[in-house]
Coordinates of C-alpha atoms in Angstrom, one line a residue:
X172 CA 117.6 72.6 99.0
X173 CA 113.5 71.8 98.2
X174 CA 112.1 71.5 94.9
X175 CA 108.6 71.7 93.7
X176 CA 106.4 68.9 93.5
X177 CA 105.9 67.8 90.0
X178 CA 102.4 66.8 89.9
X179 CA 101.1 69.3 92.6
X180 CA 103.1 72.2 92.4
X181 CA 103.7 71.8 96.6
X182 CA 106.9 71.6 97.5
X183 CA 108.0 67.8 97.8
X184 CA 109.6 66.2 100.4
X185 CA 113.4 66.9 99.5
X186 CA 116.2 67.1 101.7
X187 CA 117.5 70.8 102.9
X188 CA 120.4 69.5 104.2
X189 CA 122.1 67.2 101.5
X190 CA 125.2 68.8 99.3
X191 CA 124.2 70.5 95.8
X192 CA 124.9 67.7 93.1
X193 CA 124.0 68.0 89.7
X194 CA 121.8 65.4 88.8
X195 CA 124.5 63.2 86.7
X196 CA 126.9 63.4 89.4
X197 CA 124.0 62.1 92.5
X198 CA 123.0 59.3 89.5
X199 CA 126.5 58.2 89.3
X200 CA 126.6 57.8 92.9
X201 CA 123.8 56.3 93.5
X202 CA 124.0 54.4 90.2
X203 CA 127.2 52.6 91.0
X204 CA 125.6 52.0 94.6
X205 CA 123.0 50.0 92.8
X206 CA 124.8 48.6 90.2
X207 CA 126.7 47.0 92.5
X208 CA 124.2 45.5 94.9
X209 CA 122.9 43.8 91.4
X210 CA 125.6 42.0 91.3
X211 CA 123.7 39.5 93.3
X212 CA 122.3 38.3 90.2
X213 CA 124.4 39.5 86.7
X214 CA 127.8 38.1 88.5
X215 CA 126.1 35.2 89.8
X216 CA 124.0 34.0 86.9
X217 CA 127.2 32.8 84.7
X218 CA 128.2 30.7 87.2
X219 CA 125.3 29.0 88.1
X220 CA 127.0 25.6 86.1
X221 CA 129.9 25.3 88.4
X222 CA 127.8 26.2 91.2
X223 CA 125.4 23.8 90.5
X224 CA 128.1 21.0 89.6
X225 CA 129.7 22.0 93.0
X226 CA 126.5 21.4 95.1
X227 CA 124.9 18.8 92.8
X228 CA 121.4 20.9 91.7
X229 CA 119.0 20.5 89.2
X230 CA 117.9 23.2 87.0
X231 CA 115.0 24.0 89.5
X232 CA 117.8 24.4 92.3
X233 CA 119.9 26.3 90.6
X234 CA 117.1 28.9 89.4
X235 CA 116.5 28.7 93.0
X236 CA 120.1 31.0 93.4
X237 CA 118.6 33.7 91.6
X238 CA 115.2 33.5 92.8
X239 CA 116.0 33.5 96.3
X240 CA 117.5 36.8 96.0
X241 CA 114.9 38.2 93.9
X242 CA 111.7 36.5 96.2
X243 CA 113.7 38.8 99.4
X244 CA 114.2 41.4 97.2
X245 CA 111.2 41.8 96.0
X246 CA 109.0 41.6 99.0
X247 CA 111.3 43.6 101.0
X248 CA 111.2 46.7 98.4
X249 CA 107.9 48.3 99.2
X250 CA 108.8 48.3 102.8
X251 CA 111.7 49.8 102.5
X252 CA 109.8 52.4 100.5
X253 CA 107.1 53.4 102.5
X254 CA 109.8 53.6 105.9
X255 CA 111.5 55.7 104.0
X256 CA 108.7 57.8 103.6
X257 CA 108.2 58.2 107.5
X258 CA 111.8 58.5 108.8
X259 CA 114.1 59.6 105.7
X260 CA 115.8 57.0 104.0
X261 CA 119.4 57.6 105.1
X262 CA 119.0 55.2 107.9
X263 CA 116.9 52.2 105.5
X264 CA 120.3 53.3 103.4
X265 CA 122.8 52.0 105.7
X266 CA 120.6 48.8 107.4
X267 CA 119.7 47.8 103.9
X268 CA 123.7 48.1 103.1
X269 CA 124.7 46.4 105.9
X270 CA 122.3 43.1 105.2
X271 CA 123.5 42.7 101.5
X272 CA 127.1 42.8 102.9
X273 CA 126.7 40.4 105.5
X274 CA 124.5 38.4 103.5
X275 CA 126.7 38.2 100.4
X276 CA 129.5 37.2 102.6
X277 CA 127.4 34.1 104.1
X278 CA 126.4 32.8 100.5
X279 CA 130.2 32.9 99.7
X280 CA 130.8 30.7 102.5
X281 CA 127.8 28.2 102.2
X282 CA 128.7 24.5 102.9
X283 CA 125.3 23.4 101.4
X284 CA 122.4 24.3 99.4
X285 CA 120.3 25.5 101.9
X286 CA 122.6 27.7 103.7
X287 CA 123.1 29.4 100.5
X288 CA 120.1 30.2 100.3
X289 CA 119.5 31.2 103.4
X290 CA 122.6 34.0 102.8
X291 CA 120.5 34.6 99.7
X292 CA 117.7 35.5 101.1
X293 CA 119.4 37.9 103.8
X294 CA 121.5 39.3 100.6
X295 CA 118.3 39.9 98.5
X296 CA 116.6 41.2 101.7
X297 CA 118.9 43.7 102.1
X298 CA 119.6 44.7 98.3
X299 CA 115.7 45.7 98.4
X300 CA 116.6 49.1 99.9
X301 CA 119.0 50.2 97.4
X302 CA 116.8 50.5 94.3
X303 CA 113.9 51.9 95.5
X304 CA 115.9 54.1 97.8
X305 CA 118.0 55.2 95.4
X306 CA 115.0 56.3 93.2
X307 CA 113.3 57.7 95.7
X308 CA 116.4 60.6 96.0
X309 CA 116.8 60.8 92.9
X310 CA 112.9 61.6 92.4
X311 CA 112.8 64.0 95.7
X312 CA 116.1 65.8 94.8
X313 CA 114.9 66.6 90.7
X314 CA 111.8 67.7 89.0
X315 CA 111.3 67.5 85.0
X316 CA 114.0 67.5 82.9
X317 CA 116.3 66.7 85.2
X318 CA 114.9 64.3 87.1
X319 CA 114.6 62.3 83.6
X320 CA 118.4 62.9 83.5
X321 CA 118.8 62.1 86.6
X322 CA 116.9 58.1 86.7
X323 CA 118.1 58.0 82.9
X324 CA 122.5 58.4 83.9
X325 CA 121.4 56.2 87.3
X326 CA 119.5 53.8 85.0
X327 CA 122.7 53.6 82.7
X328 CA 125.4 53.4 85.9
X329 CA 123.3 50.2 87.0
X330 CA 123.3 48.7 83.1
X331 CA 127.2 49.3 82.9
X332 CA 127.6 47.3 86.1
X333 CA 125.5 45.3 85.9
X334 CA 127.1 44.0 81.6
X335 CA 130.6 44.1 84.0
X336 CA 128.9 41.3 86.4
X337 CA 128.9 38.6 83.9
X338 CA 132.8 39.2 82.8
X339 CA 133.9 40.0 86.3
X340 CA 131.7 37.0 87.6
X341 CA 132.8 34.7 85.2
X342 CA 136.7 35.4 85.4
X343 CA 136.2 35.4 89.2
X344 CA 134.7 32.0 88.5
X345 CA 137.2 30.4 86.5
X346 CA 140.1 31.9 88.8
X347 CA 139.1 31.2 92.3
X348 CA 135.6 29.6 92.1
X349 CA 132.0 30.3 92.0
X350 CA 132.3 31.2 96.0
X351 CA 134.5 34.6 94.5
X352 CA 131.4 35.7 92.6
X353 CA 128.9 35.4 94.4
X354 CA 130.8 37.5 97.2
X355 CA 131.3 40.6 94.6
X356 CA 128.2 42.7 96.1
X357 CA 129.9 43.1 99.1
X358 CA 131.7 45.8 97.3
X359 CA 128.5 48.4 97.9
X360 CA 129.8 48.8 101.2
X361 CA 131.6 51.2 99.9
X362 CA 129.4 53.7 98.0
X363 CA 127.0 54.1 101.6
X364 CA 128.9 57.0 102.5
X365 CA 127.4 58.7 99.1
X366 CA 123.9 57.5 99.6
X367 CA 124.4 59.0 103.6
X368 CA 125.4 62.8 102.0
X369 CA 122.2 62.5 99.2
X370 CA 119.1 60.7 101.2
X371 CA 117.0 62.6 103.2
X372 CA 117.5 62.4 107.1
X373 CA 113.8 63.2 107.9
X374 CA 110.4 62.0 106.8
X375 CA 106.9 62.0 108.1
X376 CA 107.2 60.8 110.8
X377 CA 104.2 58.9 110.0
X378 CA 103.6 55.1 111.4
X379 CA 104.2 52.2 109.0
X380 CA 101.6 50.0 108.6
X381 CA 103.3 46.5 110.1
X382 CA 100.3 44.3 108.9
X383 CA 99.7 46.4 105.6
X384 CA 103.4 45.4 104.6
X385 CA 103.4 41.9 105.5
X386 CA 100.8 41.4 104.0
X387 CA 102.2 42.7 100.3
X388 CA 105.7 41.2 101.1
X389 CA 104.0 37.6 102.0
X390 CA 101.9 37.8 98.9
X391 CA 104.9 38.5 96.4
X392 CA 106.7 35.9 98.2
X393 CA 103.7 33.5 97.3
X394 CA 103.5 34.8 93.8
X395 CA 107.1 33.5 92.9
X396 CA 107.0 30.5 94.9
X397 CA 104.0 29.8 92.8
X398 CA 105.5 29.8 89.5
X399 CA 109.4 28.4 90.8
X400 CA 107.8 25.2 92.4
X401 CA 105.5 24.2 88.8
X402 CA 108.6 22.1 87.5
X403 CA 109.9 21.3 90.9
X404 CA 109.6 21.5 94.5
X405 CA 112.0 24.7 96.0
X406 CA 112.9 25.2 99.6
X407 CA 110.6 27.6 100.4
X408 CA 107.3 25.3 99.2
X409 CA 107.9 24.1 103.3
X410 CA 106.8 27.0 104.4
X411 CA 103.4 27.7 101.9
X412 CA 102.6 24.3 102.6
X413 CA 102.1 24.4 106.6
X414 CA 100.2 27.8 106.1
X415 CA 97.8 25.6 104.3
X416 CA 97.5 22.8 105.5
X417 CA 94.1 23.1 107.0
X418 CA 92.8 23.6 103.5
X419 CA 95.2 20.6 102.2
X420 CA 93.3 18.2 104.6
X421 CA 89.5 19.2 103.1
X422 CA 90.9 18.9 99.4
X423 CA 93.0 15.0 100.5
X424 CA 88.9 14.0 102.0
X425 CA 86.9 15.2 99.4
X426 CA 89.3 13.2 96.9
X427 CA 89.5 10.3 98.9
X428 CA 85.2 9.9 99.2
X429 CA 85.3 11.4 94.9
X430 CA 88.4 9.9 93.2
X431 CA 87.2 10.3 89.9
X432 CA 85.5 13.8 90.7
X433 CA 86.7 17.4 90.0
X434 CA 89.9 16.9 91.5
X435 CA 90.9 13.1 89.8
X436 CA 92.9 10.9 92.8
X437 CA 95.7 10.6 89.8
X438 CA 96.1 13.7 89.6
X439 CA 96.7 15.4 93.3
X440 CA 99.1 12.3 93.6
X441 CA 101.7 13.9 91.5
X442 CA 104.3 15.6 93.6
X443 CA 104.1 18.6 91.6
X444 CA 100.8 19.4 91.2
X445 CA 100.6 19.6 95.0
X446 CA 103.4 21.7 96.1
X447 CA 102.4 24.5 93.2
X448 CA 98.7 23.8 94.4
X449 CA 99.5 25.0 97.9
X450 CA 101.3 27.7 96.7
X451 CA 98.8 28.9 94.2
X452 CA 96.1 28.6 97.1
X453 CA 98.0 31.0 99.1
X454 CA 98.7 33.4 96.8
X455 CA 95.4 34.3 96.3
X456 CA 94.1 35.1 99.8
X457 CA 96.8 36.8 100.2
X458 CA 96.0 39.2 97.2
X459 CA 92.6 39.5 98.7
X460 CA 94.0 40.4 101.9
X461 CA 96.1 43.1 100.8
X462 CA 93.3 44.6 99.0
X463 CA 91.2 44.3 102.0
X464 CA 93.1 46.3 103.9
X465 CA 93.7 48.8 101.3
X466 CA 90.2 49.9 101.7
X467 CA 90.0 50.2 105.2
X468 CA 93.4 51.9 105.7
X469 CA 93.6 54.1 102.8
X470 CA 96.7 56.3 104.4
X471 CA 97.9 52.7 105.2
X472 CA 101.4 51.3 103.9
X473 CA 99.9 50.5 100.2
X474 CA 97.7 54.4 99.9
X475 CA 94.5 54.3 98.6
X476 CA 95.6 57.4 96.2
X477 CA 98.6 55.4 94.6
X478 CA 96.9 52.1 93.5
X479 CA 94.1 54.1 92.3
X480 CA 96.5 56.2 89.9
X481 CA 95.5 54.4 86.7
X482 CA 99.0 55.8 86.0
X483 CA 101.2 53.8 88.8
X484 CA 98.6 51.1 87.9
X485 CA 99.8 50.7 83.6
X486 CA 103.4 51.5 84.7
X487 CA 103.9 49.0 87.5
X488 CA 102.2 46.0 85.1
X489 CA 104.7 47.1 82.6
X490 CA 107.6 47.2 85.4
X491 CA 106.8 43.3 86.5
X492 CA 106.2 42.2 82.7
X493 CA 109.7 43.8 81.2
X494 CA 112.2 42.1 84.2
X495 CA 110.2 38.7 83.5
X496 CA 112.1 38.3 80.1
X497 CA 115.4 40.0 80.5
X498 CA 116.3 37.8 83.8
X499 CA 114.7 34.5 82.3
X500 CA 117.5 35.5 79.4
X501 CA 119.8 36.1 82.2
X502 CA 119.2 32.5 83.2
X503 CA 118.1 30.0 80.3
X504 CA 121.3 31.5 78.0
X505 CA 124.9 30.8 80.5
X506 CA 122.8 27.7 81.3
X507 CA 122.5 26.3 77.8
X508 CA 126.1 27.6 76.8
X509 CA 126.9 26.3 80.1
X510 CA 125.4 22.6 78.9
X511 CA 127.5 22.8 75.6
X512 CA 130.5 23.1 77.6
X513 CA 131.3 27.4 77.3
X514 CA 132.9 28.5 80.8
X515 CA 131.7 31.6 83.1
X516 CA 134.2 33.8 81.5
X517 CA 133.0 33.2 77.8
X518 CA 129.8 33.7 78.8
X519 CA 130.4 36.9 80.5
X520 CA 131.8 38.0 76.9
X521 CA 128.9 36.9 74.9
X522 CA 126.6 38.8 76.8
X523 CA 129.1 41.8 77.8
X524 CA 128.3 43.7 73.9
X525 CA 124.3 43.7 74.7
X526 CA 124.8 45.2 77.8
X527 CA 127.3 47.9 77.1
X528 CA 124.5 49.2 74.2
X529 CA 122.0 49.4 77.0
X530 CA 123.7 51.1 79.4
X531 CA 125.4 53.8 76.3
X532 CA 121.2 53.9 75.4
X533 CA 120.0 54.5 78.6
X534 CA 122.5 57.3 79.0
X535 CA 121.1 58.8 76.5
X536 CA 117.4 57.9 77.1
X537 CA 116.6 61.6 78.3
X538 CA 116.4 62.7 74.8
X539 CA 114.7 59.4 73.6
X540 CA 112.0 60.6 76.2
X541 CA 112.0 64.1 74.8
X542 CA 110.7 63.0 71.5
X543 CA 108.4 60.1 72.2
X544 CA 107.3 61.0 75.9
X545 CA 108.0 58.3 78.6
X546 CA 104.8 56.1 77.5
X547 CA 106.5 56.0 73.8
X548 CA 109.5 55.2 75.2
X549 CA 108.5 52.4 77.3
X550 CA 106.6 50.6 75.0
X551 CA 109.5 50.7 72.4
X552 CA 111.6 49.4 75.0
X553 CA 109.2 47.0 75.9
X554 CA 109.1 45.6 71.7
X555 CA 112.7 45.4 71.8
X556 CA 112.5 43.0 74.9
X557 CA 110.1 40.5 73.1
X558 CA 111.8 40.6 69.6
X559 CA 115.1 39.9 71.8
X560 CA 114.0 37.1 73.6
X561 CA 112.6 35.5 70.6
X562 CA 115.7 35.9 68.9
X563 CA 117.8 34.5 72.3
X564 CA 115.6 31.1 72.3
X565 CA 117.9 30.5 69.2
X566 CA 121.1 30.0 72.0
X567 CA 120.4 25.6 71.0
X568 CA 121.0 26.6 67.6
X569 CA 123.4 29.3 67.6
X570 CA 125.3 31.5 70.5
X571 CA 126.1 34.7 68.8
X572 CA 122.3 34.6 67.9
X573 CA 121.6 34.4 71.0
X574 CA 124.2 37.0 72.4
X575 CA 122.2 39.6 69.4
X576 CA 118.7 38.9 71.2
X577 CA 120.6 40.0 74.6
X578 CA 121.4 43.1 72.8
X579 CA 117.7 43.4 72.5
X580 CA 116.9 42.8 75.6
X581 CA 119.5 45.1 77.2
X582 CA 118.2 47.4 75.2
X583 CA 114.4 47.4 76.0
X584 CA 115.5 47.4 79.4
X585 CA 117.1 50.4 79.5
X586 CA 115.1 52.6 77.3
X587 CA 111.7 50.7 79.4
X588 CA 112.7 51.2 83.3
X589 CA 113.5 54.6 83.7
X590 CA 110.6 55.7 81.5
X591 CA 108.4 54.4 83.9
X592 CA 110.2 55.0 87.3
X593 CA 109.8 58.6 85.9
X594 CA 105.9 58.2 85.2
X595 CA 105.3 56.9 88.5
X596 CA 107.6 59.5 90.5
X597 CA 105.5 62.4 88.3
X598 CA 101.9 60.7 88.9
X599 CA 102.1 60.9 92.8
X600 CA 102.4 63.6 95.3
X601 CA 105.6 63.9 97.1
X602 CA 104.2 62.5 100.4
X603 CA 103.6 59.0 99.2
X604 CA 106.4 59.1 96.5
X605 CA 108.3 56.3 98.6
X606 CA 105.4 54.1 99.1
X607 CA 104.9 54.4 95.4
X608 CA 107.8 54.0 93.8
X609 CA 108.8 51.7 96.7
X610 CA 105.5 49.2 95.2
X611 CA 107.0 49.9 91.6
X612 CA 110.5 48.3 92.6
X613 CA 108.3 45.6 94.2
X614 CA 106.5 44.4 91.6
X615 CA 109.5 44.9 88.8
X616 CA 111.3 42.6 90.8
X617 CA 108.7 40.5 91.4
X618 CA 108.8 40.2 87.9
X619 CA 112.6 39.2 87.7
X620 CA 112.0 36.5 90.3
X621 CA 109.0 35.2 88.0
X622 CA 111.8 35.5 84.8
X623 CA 114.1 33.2 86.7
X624 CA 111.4 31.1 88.4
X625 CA 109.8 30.6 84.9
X626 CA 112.9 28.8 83.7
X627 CA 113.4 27.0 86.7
X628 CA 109.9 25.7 86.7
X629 CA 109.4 24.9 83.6
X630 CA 113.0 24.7 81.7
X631 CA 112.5 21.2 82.0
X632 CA 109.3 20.8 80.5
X633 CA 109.4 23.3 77.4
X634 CA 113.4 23.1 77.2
X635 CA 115.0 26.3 78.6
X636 CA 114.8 28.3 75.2
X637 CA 111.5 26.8 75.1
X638 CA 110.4 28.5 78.8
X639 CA 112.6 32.1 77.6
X640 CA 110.2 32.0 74.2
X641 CA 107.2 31.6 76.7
X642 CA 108.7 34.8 79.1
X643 CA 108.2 36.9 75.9
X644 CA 104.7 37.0 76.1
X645 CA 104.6 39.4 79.1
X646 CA 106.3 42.3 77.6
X647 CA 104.0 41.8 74.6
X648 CA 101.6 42.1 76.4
X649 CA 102.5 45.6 78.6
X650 CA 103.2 47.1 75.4
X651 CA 98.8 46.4 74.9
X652 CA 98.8 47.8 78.6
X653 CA 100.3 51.4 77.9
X654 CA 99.1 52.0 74.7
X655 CA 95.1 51.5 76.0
X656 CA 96.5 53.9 79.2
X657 CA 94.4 57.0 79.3
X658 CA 95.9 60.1 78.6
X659 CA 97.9 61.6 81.6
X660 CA 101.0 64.1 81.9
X661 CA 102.9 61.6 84.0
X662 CA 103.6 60.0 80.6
X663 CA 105.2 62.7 79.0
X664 CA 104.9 63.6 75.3
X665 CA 106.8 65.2 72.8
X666 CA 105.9 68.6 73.8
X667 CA 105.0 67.9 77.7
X668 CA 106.9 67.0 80.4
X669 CA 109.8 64.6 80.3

């Protein structure tokens, strides 16, 4: 079975040797495959009180649970991606499957803080290879109308499992413990015999540029180690913080001979300020890095050709910006309800409604696409997010208010991400449709470790509805993104391509 490239009109790199699905039956597959690896954060969110009664955490080390898994996540995606791209991603498939397992089953087992993270980090390491695998099929195996159907039903598969984590996570939680939900992902161990029969078992064959992707997974690790360690200092800060320490020991001199100069004595005291310092310092040579070696290895791991599609460009500031909000919801809301003494399992109910709506939307969202194109599409989604977390910041005042603004949020999320999973798959050539779409899932998860990092960071500054009122700026802003986008077929429109 090949298709035809949507962009070029070449055939794209599809698999001949996969079994004839329809495209709802592959998204259910591979939709329930993902749903379930997402578990690592809907199931484990509502229990985050318990958990962090159990181990004794602060609201920084408990944000640290989610954005553990999101940090590995995220800087694992694109590389997933781009192997895919060279050797087929059944094999990514299973390794990926394997990790989440085996790293699920350590954080159910963790003694102490650090080993659960540490189990976090292998889980979210391997859960990276699901989405953007999973995608990455989807988008090979279907062109046009059915490839919106197809990353639509998947899109709507992943929002039913993932409302079910909260209830299942939460009556997990009050039956046999936090330990019982955070083991739930395991369950994907299951669903790799689908993802075997649908991924391609061939690629490239191309090499993967090593340095090209450590260089993008170290500087999304730094981005959200950044933001997580502005309220207080997380595990990881170690490791940013002898990487620059050579640059540490010119700024502690220069302060010591000018104390009240540019950098006031006072100030760099504060624990703090130096810890998101040194992470903020190397984030940004990082960035430079990565861009560096975009331009001298254009066919590298991070294509010249993709990151100058002003296309993949709109969409993938959209994609970090709409996960910032929904999983700083995710967190700031059980938190809160947890504080005013509301168990995992009621939780999982308030938020259960909201999520059901978005995954019966994003069902549907083919024919939301067909009328307003994917850019229309995403940026209503993306308004839906920001009136939704505006209305959630109410959860001091009242829960079911709250529980409405998770209703919007569900629902900008699912009308939002496969709108622009679709834009990206249709503004690239089939060759690099990995590495693309695997830098999408990158940077949209990025964005949901930013969403939790930002209430960890600085929940205890602004208040935690005070920090979730401040994560609906960035969809706001996308929406200003996409609608100043220059006109392109990749985004669809009532009479073009969906």
């Amino acid at each position: 079975m090949r298709t035809t490239d949507e962009r070029t009109g070449s055939a794209a790199s599809t698999p001949d040797d996969g079994p004839g699905w329809s495209p709802t039956r592959a998204a259910v597959g591979l939709g329930v495959l993902w749903g379930l690896a997402a578990m690592g954060t809907s199931a484990t969110s509502v229990v985050l009180g318990p958990l962090s009664q159990d181990l004794g955490l602060s609201t920084a080390g408990s944000a640290w649970v989610l954005t553990s898994f999101a940090l590995a996540l995220a800087a694992s995606t694109a590389v997933w991606g781009r192997v895919a791209d060279s050797v087929g991603t059944r094999t990514p498939f299973l390794v990926g499957g394997v990790m989440l397992a085996v790293g699920a089953g350590l954080s159910s087992l963790a003694p102490s803080f650090e080993l659960l993270v540490l189990g976090r980090l292998l889980q979210g390491l391997g859960a990276g290879a699901i989405p953007v695998l999973s995608t990455t099929t989807l988008s090979a195996r279907y062109v046009g109308a059915e490839r919106s159907v197809a990353l639509g039903r998947s899109n709507s598969v992943v929002l039913v499992l993932t409302s079910l984590g909260p209830l299942l996570g939460g009556t997990i939680g009050v039956l046999v413990g936090w330990r019982g939900s955070v083991l739930l992902p395991v369950l994907a161990l299951a669903l790799l015999p689908v993802a075997y029969k649908l991924a391609p078992s061939r690629g490239t064959g191309a090499r993967v540029d090593a340095l090209g992707a450590g260089l993008v997974a170290s500087a999304a690790a730094a981005v959200l180690v950044t933001v997580q360690t502005i309220g207080q200092p997380g595990p990881l800060t170690v490791v940013a913080a002898v990487l620059a320490v050579p640059l540490l020991v010119l700024v502690v001199l220069r302060v010591r001979r000018h104390p009240h100069g540019f950098a006031p004595l006072a100030v760099v005291r504060e624990d703090v300020v130096v810890r998101a310092g040194v992470a903020a310092v190397l984030a940004v040579p990082l960035l430079v890095l990565v861009v560096l070696r975009v331009r001298r290895h254009p066919h590298g791991f991070v294509p010249l050709a993709v990151v100058r599609e002003d296309v993949v460009v709109r969409a993938g500031v959209a994609a970090a910006a709409m996960p910032v909000v929904y999983f700083a919801g995710l967190v700031a809301v059980p938190l809160v309800l947890a504080g005013q003494g509301w168990d995992p399992m009621q939780n999982g109910l308030l938020l259960l409604p909201g999520a059901l709506l978005g995954a019966a939307v994003s069902f549907n969202g083919a024919r939301v696409v067909l009328r307003l194109g994917r850019r229309g599409t995403a940026v209503l989604g993306l308004a839906l997010s920001t009136l939704g977390a505006l209305v959630a910041a109410t959860v001091g005042f009242s829960p079911w208010l709250a529980g409405l603004g998770f209703v919007g949020l569900s629902t900008g999320y699912a009308l939002a991400q496969p709108s622009l999973v679709g834009s990206v798959a249709a503004a690239v050539p089939g060759e690099v449709r990995g590495a693309a779409l695997g830098l999408f899932t990158l940077v949209f998860f990025t964005g949901s470790g930013l969403g939790s990092a930002v209430v960890g960071g600085l929940g205890d500054l602004l208040t935690l509805p005070g920090a979730l009122a401040l994560a609906a700026l960035a969809p706001a802003v996308a929406v200003v993104v996409l609608l100043t986008a220059r006109p392109s077929a990749a985004w669809g429109g009532r009479t073009g391509d969906a």
